CSV table of C-alpha atoms in Angstrom, one decimal:
chain,number,residue,atom,x,y,z
A,1273,MET,CA,9.5,27.2,20.0
A,1274,GLN,CA,6.3,28.8,18.2
A,1275,SER,CA,7.0,26.5,15.0
A,1276,LYS,CA,7.3,23.5,17.1
A,1277,ALA,CA,4.1,24.1,18.8
A,1278,MET,CA,2.4,24.9,15.5
A,1279,GLY,CA,4.1,21.3,14.4
A,1280,ALA,CA,2.7,19.7,17.2
A,1281,ALA,CA,-0.8,21.2,16.7
A,1282,LYS,CA,-0.8,19.8,13.2
A,1283,LEU,CA,0.2,16.4,14.2
A,1284,VAL,CA,-2.6,16.3,16.9
A,1285,PHE,CA,-5.3,17.5,14.3
A,1286,ARG,CA,-3.9,14.9,11.6
A,1287,ILE,CA,-4.2,11.8,14.1
A,1288,ALA,CA,-7.5,13.0,15.6
A,1289,LEU,CA,-8.9,13.3,11.8
A,1290,SER,CA,-7.4,9.9,10.7
A,1291,LEU,CA,-9.1,8.6,13.8
A,1292,ALA,CA,-12.4,10.1,13.0
A,1293,VAL,CA,-12.5,8.8,9.4
A,1294,SER,CA,-11.8,5.3,10.9
A,1295,ALA,CA,-14.6,5.7,13.4
A,1296,LEU,CA,-17.0,6.6,10.7
A,1297,PHE,CA,-16.2,3.9,8.5
A,1298,ILE,CA,-16.1,1.4,11.5
A,1299,TRP,CA,-19.6,2.7,12.0
A,1300,LEU,CA,-20.7,2.4,8.7
A,1301,SER,CA,-19.5,-1.1,8.5
A,1302,LEU,CA,-21.1,-2.5,11.4
A,1303,ARG,CA,-24.2,0.0,11.8
A,1304,ASN,CA,-26.8,-3.0,10.7
A,1305,ALA,CA,-24.6,-6.1,12.1
A,1306,ASP,CA,-25.3,-8.0,15.3
A,1307,ILE,CA,-22.1,-8.0,16.9
A,1308,ARG,CA,-22.8,-11.4,18.4
A,1309,ALA,CA,-23.7,-13.0,15.2
A,1310,VAL,CA,-20.4,-11.6,13.8
A,1311,ALA,CA,-18.4,-13.2,16.5
A,1312,HIS,CA,-20.4,-16.4,16.3
A,1313,ASN,CA,-19.7,-16.5,12.6
A,1314,ILE,CA,-15.9,-15.9,12.8
A,1315,ALA,CA,-15.5,-18.8,15.5
A,1316,ALA,CA,-17.5,-21.0,13.0
A,1317,ALA,CA,-15.4,-20.2,10.2
A,1318,ASP,CA,-13.8,-23.1,8.2
A,1319,PRO,CA,-10.1,-23.4,9.9
A,1320,LEU,CA,-8.4,-24.9,6.9
A,1321,ARG,CA,-9.6,-22.1,4.7
A,1322,VAL,CA,-8.7,-19.6,7.3
A,1323,PHE,CA,-5.2,-20.9,7.5
A,1324,ALA,CA,-4.8,-21.1,3.8
A,1325,TYR,CA,-5.5,-17.4,3.8
A,1326,ALA,CA,-2.9,-16.6,6.3
A,1327,LEU,CA,-0.5,-18.7,3.8
A,1328,VAL,CA,-1.6,-16.8,1.1
A,1329,LEU,CA,-0.7,-13.5,2.7
A,1330,LEU,CA,2.7,-14.9,3.5
A,1331,THR,CA,3.1,-15.7,-0.2
A,1332,VAL,CA,2.0,-12.2,-1.0
A,1333,HIS,CA,4.5,-10.8,1.2
A,1334,LEU,CA,7.2,-12.9,-0.5
A,1335,VAL,CA,6.1,-11.8,-4.1
A,1336,ARG,CA,6.2,-8.4,-3.8
A,1337,THR,CA,9.5,-8.3,-1.6
A,1338,VAL,CA,10.9,-10.1,-4.7
A,1339,ARG,CA,9.3,-7.6,-7.2
A,1340,TRP,CA,10.7,-4.4,-5.1
A,1341,GLY,CA,14.2,-6.1,-5.0
A,1342,ILE,CA,14.0,-5.8,-9.0
A,1343,LEU,CA,13.4,-2.0,-9.2
A,1344,LEU,CA,16.4,-1.7,-6.7
A,1345,GLU,CA,18.5,-3.5,-8.7
A,1346,PRO,CA,19.7,-0.8,-10.9
A,1347,LEU,CA,20.8,1.2,-7.7
A,1348,GLY,CA,22.7,-1.9,-6.4
A,1349,HIS,CA,22.2,-5.5,-5.5
A,1350,VAL,CA,20.7,-5.7,-1.9
A,1351,GLY,CA,20.8,-9.1,-0.3
A,1352,PHE,CA,17.4,-11.0,0.1
A,1353,LYS,CA,17.8,-10.9,4.0
A,1354,ARG,CA,18.1,-7.1,4.0
A,1355,LEU,CA,15.5,-6.6,1.6
A,1356,ASN,CA,13.0,-8.8,3.2
A,1357,ALA,CA,13.7,-6.9,6.6
A,1358,ALA,CA,13.0,-3.6,5.0
A,1359,SER,CA,9.8,-4.8,3.2
A,1360,ALA,CA,8.3,-6.2,6.4
A,1361,VAL,CA,9.4,-3.1,8.6
A,1362,GLY,CA,8.0,-0.8,5.8
A,1363,PHE,CA,4.7,-2.3,5.2
A,1364,MET,CA,4.2,-2.5,9.2
A,1365,LEU,CA,4.8,1.3,9.2
A,1366,LEU,CA,2.2,1.3,6.5
A,1367,ILE,CA,-0.1,-0.4,8.5
A,1368,LEU,CA,0.4,1.3,11.5
A,1369,LEU,CA,1.0,4.9,11.1
A,1370,PRO,CA,-2.2,7.1,10.4
A,1371,LEU,CA,-3.0,8.7,6.9
A,1372,ARG,CA,-0.8,6.5,4.8
A,1373,LEU,CA,2.3,8.2,6.3
A,1374,GLY,CA,4.0,4.8,6.6
A,1375,GLU,CA,4.7,4.8,2.5
A,1376,PHE,CA,8.0,6.4,3.7
A,1377,GLY,CA,8.6,3.4,5.8
A,1378,ARG,CA,10.3,1.1,3.1
A,1379,PRO,CA,12.5,3.6,1.5
A,1380,PHE,CA,13.8,5.0,4.7
A,1381,ALA,CA,14.3,1.3,6.0
A,1382,ILE,CA,16.4,0.0,2.9
A,1383,ALA,CA,18.5,3.2,2.8
A,1384,GLN,CA,19.6,2.8,6.3
A,1385,PRO,CA,23.2,1.5,6.6
A,1386,PRO,CA,23.5,-2.2,7.4
A,1387,ALA,CA,25.2,-2.8,10.3
A,1388,GLY,CA,27.7,-5.4,8.7
A,1389,GLY,CA,28.2,-3.2,5.5
A,1390,GLY,CA,26.9,-3.7,2.3
A,1391,VAL,CA,25.8,-1.2,-0.8
A,1392,ARG,CA,24.4,2.0,-0.1
A,1393,ILE,CA,20.9,2.7,-1.1
A,1394,ARG,CA,20.3,6.2,-1.6
A,1395,ARG,CA,16.8,7.5,-0.5
A,1396,SER,CA,15.7,9.0,-3.4
A,1397,GLY,CA,16.4,6.1,-5.5
A,1398,ALA,CA,14.4,3.9,-3.0
A,1399,MET,CA,11.6,6.2,-3.1
A,1400,ALA,CA,11.4,6.3,-6.7
A,1401,SER,CA,11.3,2.9,-6.8
A,1402,CYS,CA,8.3,2.8,-4.5
A,1403,VAL,CA,6.9,5.5,-6.5
A,1404,VAL,CA,7.1,3.4,-9.9
A,1405,GLU,CA,5.3,0.5,-8.1
A,1406,ARG,CA,2.5,2.5,-6.6
A,1407,ILE,CA,1.6,3.9,-10.3
A,1408,VAL,CA,1.9,0.4,-11.7
A,1409,ASP,CA,-0.3,-0.9,-9.0
A,1410,GLY,CA,-2.7,1.8,-9.5
A,1411,ILE,CA,-2.8,1.4,-13.2
A,1412,ALA,CA,-3.0,-2.6,-12.7
A,1413,ILE,CA,-6.0,-2.3,-10.0
A,1414,GLY,CA,-7.9,0.1,-12.1
A,1415,LEU,CA,-8.2,-1.9,-15.4
A,1416,LEU,CA,-8.8,-4.9,-13.1
A,1417,GLY,CA,-11.8,-3.3,-12.0
A,1418,VAL,CA,-12.9,-1.8,-15.1
A,1419,ILE,CA,-12.5,-5.2,-17.0
A,1420,ALA,CA,-13.9,-7.4,-14.4
A,1421,LEU,CA,-17.0,-5.1,-14.1
A,1422,ARG,CA,-17.3,-4.9,-17.8
A,1423,LEU,CA,-17.4,-8.8,-18.0
A,1424,LEU,CA,-19.8,-9.2,-15.3
A,1425,GLY,CA,-22.1,-6.7,-16.8
A,1426,GLY,CA,-25.7,-6.9,-15.1
A,1427,SER,CA,-24.3,-9.7,-12.5
A,1428,ALA,CA,-22.8,-6.6,-10.6
A,1429,SER,CA,-25.6,-4.3,-9.5
A,1430,GLY,CA,-26.9,-2.4,-6.2
A,1431,LYS,CA,-26.6,1.1,-5.3
A,1432,TYR,CA,-22.6,0.9,-5.3
A,1433,ALA,CA,-22.3,-0.4,-8.9
A,1434,SER,CA,-22.1,2.9,-10.5
A,1435,PHE,CA,-19.6,4.1,-7.6
A,1436,ALA,CA,-17.2,0.9,-8.4
A,1437,ARG,CA,-17.2,1.4,-11.9
A,1438,SER,CA,-16.5,5.2,-12.0
A,1439,ALA,CA,-13.7,4.4,-9.2
A,1440,SER,CA,-12.1,1.8,-11.1
A,1441,LEU,CA,-12.1,4.1,-14.2
A,1442,ALA,CA,-11.0,7.0,-12.1
A,1443,VAL,CA,-8.1,5.2,-10.4
A,1444,ALA,CA,-6.9,3.6,-13.8
A,1445,ALA,CA,-6.9,7.4,-15.4
A,1446,GLY,CA,-5.5,8.9,-12.6
A,1447,PHE,CA,-2.4,6.5,-12.0
A,1448,GLY,CA,-2.1,6.3,-15.9
A,1449,GLY,CA,-1.7,10.1,-16.3
A,1450,LEU,CA,0.6,10.1,-13.4
A,1451,CYS,CA,2.7,7.2,-15.4
A,1452,VAL,CA,2.5,9.7,-18.4
A,1453,ALA,CA,3.7,12.7,-16.2
A,1454,LEU,CA,6.6,10.8,-14.9
A,1455,VAL,CA,7.9,9.6,-18.4
A,1456,LEU,CA,7.4,13.2,-20.0
A,1457,THR,CA,9.3,14.6,-16.7
A,1458,ILE,CA,12.0,12.1,-17.1
A,1459,VAL,CA,12.3,12.6,-21.1
A,1460,GLN,CA,12.4,16.3,-20.3
A,1461,HIS,CA,14.7,16.2,-17.3
A,1462,GLU,CA,16.3,19.5,-17.7
A,1463,ARG,CA,13.4,21.6,-18.5
A,1464,ALA,CA,11.7,19.9,-15.8
A,1465,LEU,CA,14.4,21.0,-13.3
A,1466,ARG,CA,14.5,24.6,-14.8
A,1467,LEU,CA,10.7,24.7,-14.3
A,1468,ALA,CA,10.8,23.7,-10.9
A,1469,ARG,CA,13.3,26.4,-10.1
A,1470,ALA,CA,11.6,28.7,-11.8
A,1471,VAL,CA,8.4,28.2,-9.9
A,1472,LEU,CA,10.2,28.0,-6.5
A,1473,SER,CA,12.8,30.3,-6.4
A,1474,PRO,CA,10.7,33.5,-6.0
A,1475,ILE,CA,9.5,31.7,-2.7
A,1476,SER,CA,12.9,30.9,-1.5
A,1477,PRO,CA,16.2,30.4,-3.5
A,1478,ARG,CA,17.4,28.0,-0.8
A,1479,LEU,CA,14.1,26.0,-0.9
A,1480,ALA,CA,14.3,25.8,-4.6
A,1481,GLU,CA,18.0,24.6,-5.1
A,1482,ARG,CA,16.8,21.9,-2.4
A,1483,ALA,CA,14.0,20.7,-4.1
A,1484,VAL,CA,15.6,20.8,-7.6
A,1485,SER,CA,18.5,18.6,-6.0
A,1486,MET,CA,15.7,16.0,-4.6
A,1487,MET,CA,14.0,16.0,-7.8
A,1488,ASP,CA,17.2,15.4,-10.1
A,1489,ALA,CA,18.2,12.5,-7.9
A,1490,PHE,CA,14.7,11.1,-7.9
A,1491,LEU,CA,14.4,11.3,-11.7
A,1492,GLY,CA,17.5,9.8,-12.3
A,1493,ALA,CA,16.8,6.8,-9.9
A,1494,VAL,CA,13.7,5.9,-11.7
A,1495,HIS,CA,14.9,2.7,-13.7
A,1496,LEU,CA,13.5,-0.7,-14.4
A,1497,GLY,CA,16.7,-2.4,-15.5
A,1498,SER,CA,17.2,-4.7,-18.4
A,1499,GLY,CA,14.3,-6.2,-20.6
A,1500,TRP,CA,14.3,-9.4,-18.6
A,1501,LYS,CA,13.8,-7.7,-15.3
A,1502,THR,CA,11.2,-5.5,-16.5
A,1503,ALA,CA,9.3,-8.4,-18.1
A,1504,ALA,CA,10.0,-10.1,-14.6
A,1505,PHE,CA,8.5,-7.4,-12.8
A,1506,PHE,CA,5.5,-7.2,-14.5
A,1507,ALA,CA,5.0,-11.0,-14.5
A,1508,LEU,CA,5.2,-10.4,-10.7
A,1509,THR,CA,3.0,-7.9,-10.6
A,1510,VAL,CA,0.4,-10.3,-12.2
A,1511,LEU,CA,1.1,-12.7,-9.7
A,1512,TYR,CA,0.9,-10.5,-6.8
A,1513,TRP,CA,-2.5,-9.2,-7.5
A,1514,ALA,CA,-3.6,-12.7,-8.8
A,1515,VAL,CA,-2.5,-14.6,-5.3
A,1516,THR,CA,-4.2,-11.7,-3.5
A,1517,GLY,CA,-7.6,-12.1,-5.1
A,1518,PHE,CA,-7.3,-16.0,-4.6
A,1519,GLY,CA,-6.8,-15.2,-1.0
A,1520,LEU,CA,-10.1,-13.3,-1.0
A,1521,TRP,CA,-11.8,-16.1,-2.9
A,1522,ILE,CA,-10.8,-19.0,-0.6
A,1523,LEU,CA,-11.4,-17.2,2.6
A,1524,ALA,CA,-14.9,-16.0,1.2
A,1525,SER,CA,-16.0,-19.7,1.3
A,1526,ALA,CA,-14.9,-20.4,4.8
A,1527,PHE,CA,-17.8,-17.9,5.5
A,1528,GLY,CA,-20.3,-19.5,3.3
A,1529,ILE,CA,-19.8,-16.4,0.7
A,1530,GLN,CA,-19.5,-17.9,-2.8
A,1531,LEU,CA,-17.7,-15.7,-5.3
A,1532,THR,CA,-16.4,-16.4,-8.8
A,1533,ALA,CA,-13.0,-15.4,-10.1
A,1534,LEU,CA,-14.5,-12.2,-11.7
A,1535,MET,CA,-16.3,-11.3,-8.4
A,1536,ALA,CA,-13.3,-11.6,-6.4
A,1537,ALA,CA,-11.3,-9.6,-8.6
A,1538,THR,CA,-14.1,-6.9,-8.6
A,1539,LEU,CA,-14.0,-7.0,-4.7
A,1540,LEU,CA,-10.1,-6.8,-4.7
A,1541,ALA,CA,-10.6,-3.7,-6.7
A,1542,VAL,CA,-13.1,-2.1,-4.7
A,1543,GLN,CA,-11.5,-2.8,-1.5
A,1544,VAL,CA,-7.7,-1.6,-2.7
A,1545,VAL,CA,-9.5,1.7,-3.9
A,1546,GLY,CA,-11.2,1.8,-0.4
A,1547,VAL,CA,-8.0,1.6,1.4
A,1548,MET,CA,-6.5,4.4,-0.5
A,1549,VAL,CA,-8.7,6.8,1.6
A,1550,PRO,CA,-6.3,8.0,4.4
A,1551,ALA,CA,-7.6,6.7,7.5
A,1552,GLY,CA,-6.5,5.9,11.4
A,1553,PRO,CA,-3.7,3.2,12.3
A,1554,GLY,CA,-4.2,-0.3,10.7
A,1555,MET,CA,-6.4,0.9,7.8
A,1556,VAL,CA,-9.2,-0.1,10.4
A,1557,GLY,CA,-12.8,1.1,8.8
A,1558,THR,CA,-12.1,1.5,5.5
A,1559,MET,CA,-10.7,-2.0,4.9
A,1560,GLN,CA,-14.2,-3.4,6.4
A,1561,PHE,CA,-16.5,-1.1,4.8
A,1562,PHE,CA,-15.2,-1.1,1.1
A,1563,THR,CA,-15.0,-5.1,1.6
A,1564,ALA,CA,-18.7,-5.0,2.4
A,1565,ILE,CA,-19.5,-2.6,-0.5
A,1566,GLY,CA,-17.6,-4.9,-2.9
A,1567,ILE,CA,-19.6,-7.9,-1.9
A,1568,SER,CA,-22.9,-6.0,-1.8
A,1569,LEU,CA,-22.6,-5.7,-5.6
A,1570,PHE,CA,-23.3,-9.2,-6.2
A,1571,TYR,CA,-25.6,-9.9,-3.2
A,1572,PRO,CA,-28.6,-7.4,-3.1
A,1573,GLY,CA,-29.6,-6.6,0.2
A,1574,ALA,CA,-26.1,-7.4,1.8
A,1575,LEU,CA,-25.9,-4.3,3.7
A,1576,ASP,CA,-29.2,-4.5,5.3
A,1577,ARG,CA,-29.6,-6.0,9.0
A,1578,GLY,CA,-29.9,-9.8,8.5
A,1579,PRO,CA,-27.7,-13.0,8.8
A,1580,LEU,CA,-25.9,-12.0,5.3
A,1581,ASN,CA,-24.7,-8.9,6.8
A,1582,ASP,CA,-23.2,-10.5,9.6
A,1583,GLN,CA,-21.4,-13.1,7.5
A,1584,ILE,CA,-20.0,-10.4,5.4
A,1585,ALA,CA,-19.0,-8.1,8.4
A,1586,ALA,CA,-17.2,-11.4,10.2
A,1587,TYR,CA,-15.7,-11.9,6.6
A,1588,SER,CA,-14.2,-8.5,6.3
A,1589,ASN,CA,-13.0,-8.2,10.0
A,1590,THR,CA,-11.2,-11.6,9.6
A,1591,ILE,CA,-9.4,-10.3,6.3
A,1592,TRP,CA,-8.4,-6.8,8.4
A,1593,PHE,CA,-7.2,-8.9,11.3
A,1594,PHE,CA,-5.1,-11.3,9.4
A,1595,GLN,CA,-3.5,-8.6,7.1
A,1596,PHE,CA,-2.8,-6.5,10.3
A,1597,ALA,CA,-1.5,-9.3,12.4
A,1598,ILE,CA,0.9,-10.9,9.7
A,1599,GLN,CA,1.9,-7.7,8.6
A,1600,VAL,CA,2.7,-6.4,12.1
A,1601,GLY,CA,4.1,-9.5,13.1
A,1602,LEU,CA,6.8,-9.9,10.7
A,1603,GLY,CA,7.7,-6.1,10.7
A,1604,LEU,CA,8.1,-6.8,14.5
A,1605,LEU,CA,10.1,-10.1,13.8
A,1606,PHE,CA,12.7,-8.4,11.7
A,1607,MET,CA,13.3,-5.6,13.7
A,1608,ALA,CA,14.1,-8.0,16.2
A,1609,THR,CA,16.5,-10.0,14.2
A,1610,SER,CA,17.9,-7.4,12.0
A,1611,HIS,CA,19.9,-4.1,12.0
A,1612,ILE,CA,16.6,-1.8,11.4
A,1613,THR,CA,15.2,0.2,14.5
A,1614,VAL,CA,12.6,2.6,14.9
A,1615,ARG,CA,15.1,4.9,16.4
A,1616,GLY,CA,17.7,4.4,13.6
A,1617,LEU,CA,14.7,5.2,11.0
A,1618,PHE,CA,13.5,8.5,12.1
A,1619,SER,CA,17.3,9.7,13.2
A,1620,PHE,CA,18.4,8.3,9.4
A,1621,SER,CA,15.5,9.9,7.7
A,1622,GLY,CA,16.9,13.4,8.7
A,1623,ALA,CA,20.2,13.0,6.7
A,1624,SER,CA,20.1,14.0,3.3
A,1625,ASP,CA,21.2,12.0,0.1
A,1626,GLY,CA,24.1,14.3,-0.2
A,1627,ALA,CA,25.1,13.5,3.5
A,1628,ASP,CA,24.8,9.9,2.4
A,1629,GLU,CA,27.1,10.2,-0.6
A,1630,GLN,CA,29.7,12.0,1.4
A,1631,GLY,CA,29.6,9.4,3.9
A,1632,ALA,CA,30.1,6.6,1.4
A,1633,VAL,CA,33.1,8.6,0.1
A,1634,ARG,CA,34.7,9.0,3.2
A,1635,ALA,CA,34.3,5.4,4.1
A,1636,ALA,CA,36.0,4.7,0.7
């Protein structure tokens, strides 16, 4: 009873903290804006370019879904319909749940047994695919920021320029370090398991065995597949970020904000680094604030009170709205038309990989 109360208290605290973080960033992004002027700018935006941005977001969803399928292929072939549904629902949960707790959404969704039968994907393997994806994306976005800011030189200035350079370098180095650590752990698989068991056993032998079992399953599932699939994965990664940056560029012009390709790349890097900050549901606040930070690198005084600040606030809130609306809309659509349910996700998340395997054996 006491443990349940402690768990509930921790959950309430985390939700309150996430809402406080979002409230802070919302205030920072709108403190110098005229709300009426922001609304006027949104209403006056070029509708064709806004519509084009919506199409870009749908393309982004398709590209990252296909890319994720490549990572899952070594675990078993998953049909596109099931893959698309799990991707949509997973990213919806990432958007809706606070503190980035939705990162577990896709692994649990794809591992949920399909109603009509099909290949069973272990959660450890699905989680491994998402970890590999996140590490590659982290390295890519960090390097993108470093290279774009380097090529822009003095064109990127303002009080946040040094922050942008340092943050991009830190993200590239941090995810690069994770990549090296993951590779070393895979290469030294048995030693890593022995080390984990030695560290955890004095705390709890049962916990140690469970953790080592999960770690063993996770490391064994990290795989990119054949050479051409690896090449396809990295090609789709380049396409994914290129299309995302193109979307930022085309929408900016709808609000009279002129960006070059390098500026859009820098904005993308700053924006992605910013939304890594755990915040409230919908990533509200962080998306708007760091979008404004990215544009302020090229427009002196952009964050001061005035018409330009109102344009930027309209632009950043439109980005947030469409990303939220399209991803949540896709998630709800696929929850209504597929086997995936919220109740099924949470009930299935309590099952172990071992239980999954036993169920598969009994079914066979």
